[in-house]
PDB file of C-alpha atoms in Angstrom:
ATOM      1  CA  MET A   1      94.494  97.678  91.197  1.00 39.00           C
ATOM      2  CA  ALA A   2      93.707  96.899  87.615  1.00 41.00           C
ATOM      3  CA  SER A   3      96.748  98.852  86.490  1.00 45.00           C
ATOM      4  CA  ALA A   4      99.207  96.870  88.612  1.00 53.00           C
ATOM      5  CA  GLY A   5      97.366  93.557  88.825  1.00 64.00           C
ATOM      6  CA  GLY A   6      97.095  91.360  91.882  1.00 70.00           C
ATOM      7  CA  LEU A   7      95.756  92.083  95.326  1.00 73.00           C
ATOM      8  CA  PRO A   8      96.835  95.290  97.093  1.00 74.00           C
ATOM      9  CA  ALA A   9      98.581  95.249 100.459  1.00 76.00           C
ATOM     10  CA  PHE A  10     100.432  97.958 102.340  1.00 76.00           C
ATOM     11  CA  LEU A  11     103.814  97.820 104.014  1.00 74.00           C
ATOM     12  CA  ARG A  12     105.282 100.221 106.534  1.00 74.00           C
ATOM     13  CA  ASP A  13     109.044 100.417 106.669  1.00 71.00           C
ATOM     14  CA  LEU A  14     111.721 102.997 107.494  1.00 71.00           C
ATOM     15  CA  SER A  15     111.198 104.815 104.208  1.00 68.00           C
ATOM     16  CA  GLY A  16     107.430 105.232 104.640  1.00 71.00           C
ATOM     17  CA  LEU A  17     104.260 103.637 103.361  1.00 74.00           C
ATOM     18  CA  ARG A  18     104.285 101.406 100.296  1.00 73.00           C
ATOM     19  CA  ILE A  19     101.476  99.689  98.452  1.00 75.00           C
ATOM     20  CA  VAL A  20     102.387  96.328  96.963  1.00 73.00           C
ATOM     21  CA  TYR A  21     100.337  94.182  94.636  1.00 74.00           C
ATOM     22  CA  VAL A  22     100.579  90.477  95.337  1.00 74.00           C
ATOM     23  CA  ASP A  23     100.066  88.317  92.260  1.00 74.00           C
ATOM     24  CA  PRO A  24     100.500  84.549  92.648  1.00 73.00           C
ATOM     25  CA  GLU A  25     101.353  84.331  88.944  1.00 77.00           C
ATOM     26  CA  LYS A  26     104.450  86.515  89.410  1.00 72.00           C
ATOM     27  CA  GLU A  27     107.547  85.975  91.517  1.00 65.00           C
ATOM     28  CA  ALA A  28     108.120  89.695  92.156  1.00 60.00           C
ATOM     29  CA  LEU A  29     105.879  92.228  93.844  1.00 60.00           C
ATOM     30  CA  ASP A  30     104.722  95.326  91.985  1.00 61.00           C
ATOM     31  CA  ASN A  31     104.912  98.305  94.319  1.00 63.00           C
ATOM     32  CA  SER A  32     104.380 102.027  94.493  1.00 65.00           C
ATOM     33  CA  GLU A  33     105.050 104.539  97.234  1.00 61.00           C
ATOM     34  CA  ILE A  34     102.785 107.017  98.909  1.00 65.00           C
ATOM     35  CA  GLU A  35     104.964 109.899 100.033  1.00 64.00           C
ATOM     36  CA  VAL A  36     104.315 109.746 103.769  1.00 65.00           C
ATOM     37  CA  PRO A  37     107.543 109.207 105.703  1.00 62.00           C
ATOM     38  CA  GLU A  38     106.073 108.320 109.112  1.00 76.00           C
ATOM     39  CA  VAL A  39     102.766 106.501 109.171  1.00 79.00           C
ATOM     40  CA  LYS A  40     101.332 105.685 112.590  1.00 79.00           C
ATOM     41  CA  VAL A  41      98.213 103.748 111.564  1.00 84.00           C
ATOM     42  CA  ALA A  42      96.734 102.574 108.256  1.00 87.00           C
ATOM     43  CA  THR A  43      93.625 100.600 107.258  1.00 90.00           C
ATOM     44  CA  TRP A  44      91.833  99.538 104.069  1.00 90.00           C
ATOM     45  CA  SER A  45      88.242 100.460 103.228  1.00 93.00           C
ATOM     46  CA  PRO A  46      85.934  97.413 103.047  1.00 93.00           C
ATOM     47  CA  ASP A  47      85.987  97.456  99.225  1.00 90.00           C
ATOM     48  CA  GLY A  48      89.793  97.691  99.096  1.00 85.00           C
ATOM     49  CA  GLN A  49      89.741 100.874  96.989  1.00 86.00           C
ATOM     50  CA  LEU A  50      90.843 103.373  99.666  1.00 90.00           C
ATOM     51  CA  LEU A  51      93.637 103.346 102.213  1.00 89.00           C
ATOM     52  CA  ALA A  52      93.216 105.644 105.227  1.00 92.00           C
ATOM     53  CA  PHE A  53      96.341 106.487 107.217  1.00 90.00           C
ATOM     54  CA  VAL A  54      97.608 108.800 109.944  1.00 89.00           C
ATOM     55  CA  ASP A  55     100.543 111.072 109.174  1.00 85.00           C
ATOM     56  CA  PRO A  56     101.860 112.590 112.440  1.00 83.00           C
ATOM     57  CA  THR A  57     102.800 115.820 110.651  1.00 84.00           C
ATOM     58  CA  GLU A  58      99.614 116.381 108.600  1.00 85.00           C
ATOM     59  CA  GLY A  59      96.845 114.320 110.231  1.00 88.00           C
ATOM     60  CA  VAL A  60      94.608 111.808 108.481  1.00 92.00           C
ATOM     61  CA  GLY A  61      94.855 111.121 104.761  1.00 90.00           C
ATOM     62  CA  VAL A  62      92.937 108.862 102.400  1.00 92.00           C
ATOM     63  CA  ALA A  63      94.592 107.462  99.281  1.00 86.00           C
ATOM     64  CA  SER A  64      92.696 106.111  96.298  1.00 84.00           C
ATOM     65  CA  VAL A  65      94.650 103.105  95.073  1.00 77.00           C
ATOM     66  CA  ASP A  66      92.869 102.546  91.771  1.00 73.00           C
ATOM     67  CA  GLU A  67      95.877 103.661  89.748  1.00 67.00           C
ATOM     68  CA  ALA A  68      99.377 104.933  90.461  1.00 63.00           C
ATOM     69  CA  PRO A  69     100.303 107.669  91.130  1.00 65.00           C
ATOM     70  CA  PHE A  70      97.988 107.536  94.119  1.00 73.00           C
ATOM     71  CA  GLU A  71      95.768 110.507  94.815  1.00 80.00           C
ATOM     72  CA  VAL A  72      95.886 111.458  98.508  1.00 83.00           C
ATOM     73  CA  GLN A  73      93.145 113.556 100.085  1.00 89.00           C
ATOM     74  CA  ARG A  74      93.863 115.098 103.490  1.00 90.00           C
ATOM     75  CA  LEU A  75      90.987 115.360 105.959  1.00 91.00           C
ATOM     76  CA  ALA A  76      90.975 119.046 106.900  1.00 90.00           C
ATOM     77  CA  GLY A  77      90.831 119.503 110.661  1.00 86.00           C
ATOM     78  CA  SER A  78      91.899 115.952 111.454  1.00 87.00           C
ATOM     79  CA  SER A  79      94.104 115.519 114.500  1.00 83.00           C
ATOM     80  CA  LYS A  80      97.798 114.705 114.275  1.00 83.00           C
ATOM     81  CA  SER A  81      97.311 112.765 117.518  1.00 82.00           C
ATOM     82  CA  THR A  82      94.916 110.265 115.886  1.00 87.00           C
ATOM     83  CA  VAL A  83      95.625 106.787 117.218  1.00 87.00           C
ATOM     84  CA  GLY A  84      92.909 104.756 115.500  1.00 90.00           C
ATOM     85  CA  ILE A  85      90.997 104.778 112.222  1.00 92.00           C
ATOM     86  CA  TYR A  86      88.076 102.539 111.346  1.00 95.00           C
ATOM     87  CA  TRP A  87      85.801 102.242 108.300  1.00 96.00           C
ATOM     88  CA  SER A  88      82.058 101.652 108.569  1.00 95.00           C
ATOM     89  CA  PRO A  89      81.019  98.255 107.142  1.00 95.00           C
ATOM     90  CA  GLN A  90      79.762  99.934 103.945  1.00 94.00           C
ATOM     91  CA  GLY A  91      82.910 102.078 103.638  1.00 93.00           C
ATOM     92  CA  SER A  92      80.893 105.298 103.526  1.00 93.00           C
ATOM     93  CA  THR A  93      82.159 106.672 106.854  1.00 95.00           C
ATOM     94  CA  LEU A  94      85.587 106.866 108.433  1.00 95.00           C
ATOM     95  CA  VAL A  95      85.841 107.025 112.226  1.00 94.00           C
ATOM     96  CA  THR A  96      88.979 108.476 113.824  1.00 93.00           C
ATOM     97  CA  VAL A  97      89.981 108.268 117.483  1.00 89.00           C
ATOM     98  CA  SER A  98      92.339 110.912 118.871  1.00 86.00           C
ATOM     99  CA  LEU A  99      94.078 111.355 122.173  1.00 74.00           C
ATOM    100  CA  TYR A 100      92.643 114.086 124.358  1.00 65.00           C
ATOM    101  CA  GLN A 101      94.716 117.235 123.968  1.00 60.00           C
ATOM    102  CA  LYS A 102      95.009 119.039 127.279  1.00 56.00           C
ATOM    103  CA  GLY A 103      94.199 122.718 127.015  1.00 55.00           C
ATOM    104  CA  LYS A 104      92.554 122.443 123.592  1.00 56.00           C
ATOM    105  CA  GLU A 105      88.980 123.601 123.908  1.00 52.00           C
ATOM    106  CA  VAL A 106      86.071 124.235 121.613  1.00 51.00           C
ATOM    107  CA  LYS A 107      82.567 125.688 122.078  1.00 53.00           C
ATOM    108  CA  LYS A 108      81.506 126.640 125.622  1.00 58.00           C
ATOM    109  CA  GLY A 109      84.694 125.400 127.282  1.00 58.00           C
ATOM    110  CA  LYS A 110      84.104 121.730 126.492  1.00 58.00           C
ATOM    111  CA  PRO A 111      87.161 119.632 125.608  1.00 58.00           C
ATOM    112  CA  GLU A 112      87.685 118.633 122.000  1.00 58.00           C
ATOM    113  CA  PRO A 113      85.896 115.351 121.252  1.00 60.00           C
ATOM    114  CA  ASN A 114      88.238 112.468 120.613  1.00 82.00           C
ATOM    115  CA  LEU A 115      85.923 110.557 118.268  1.00 83.00           C
ATOM    116  CA  HIS A 116      85.272 112.008 114.802  1.00 86.00           C
ATOM    117  CA  LEU A 117      83.116 110.824 111.893  1.00 88.00           C
ATOM    118  CA  TRP A 118      84.160 111.775 108.344  1.00 89.00           C
TER     119      TRP A 118
END
């Protein structure tokens, strides 16, 4: 944020996910792309430093938006069918909600949980 100036916002369009910095002092927006072509859901952490998003081909990712180029960390084992992501009020925990996947089972024949804490 300090590198681009202004307040960060994200835009989803046909080309993917973009982060733009809105600065009332400027007429143009500064922007950078995160290379994720199809984003289903995205949300900011409470402090505005991290952007969590769902990529239908790779699952959940978290991008640090301190400086471009953005560093994206993938959450290993996250579901590609995630439909919701929510930050805890302190921003220390990410909650993901996934659709139940028929036939996918884990320990002792129980269905895979659809709510995950990261």
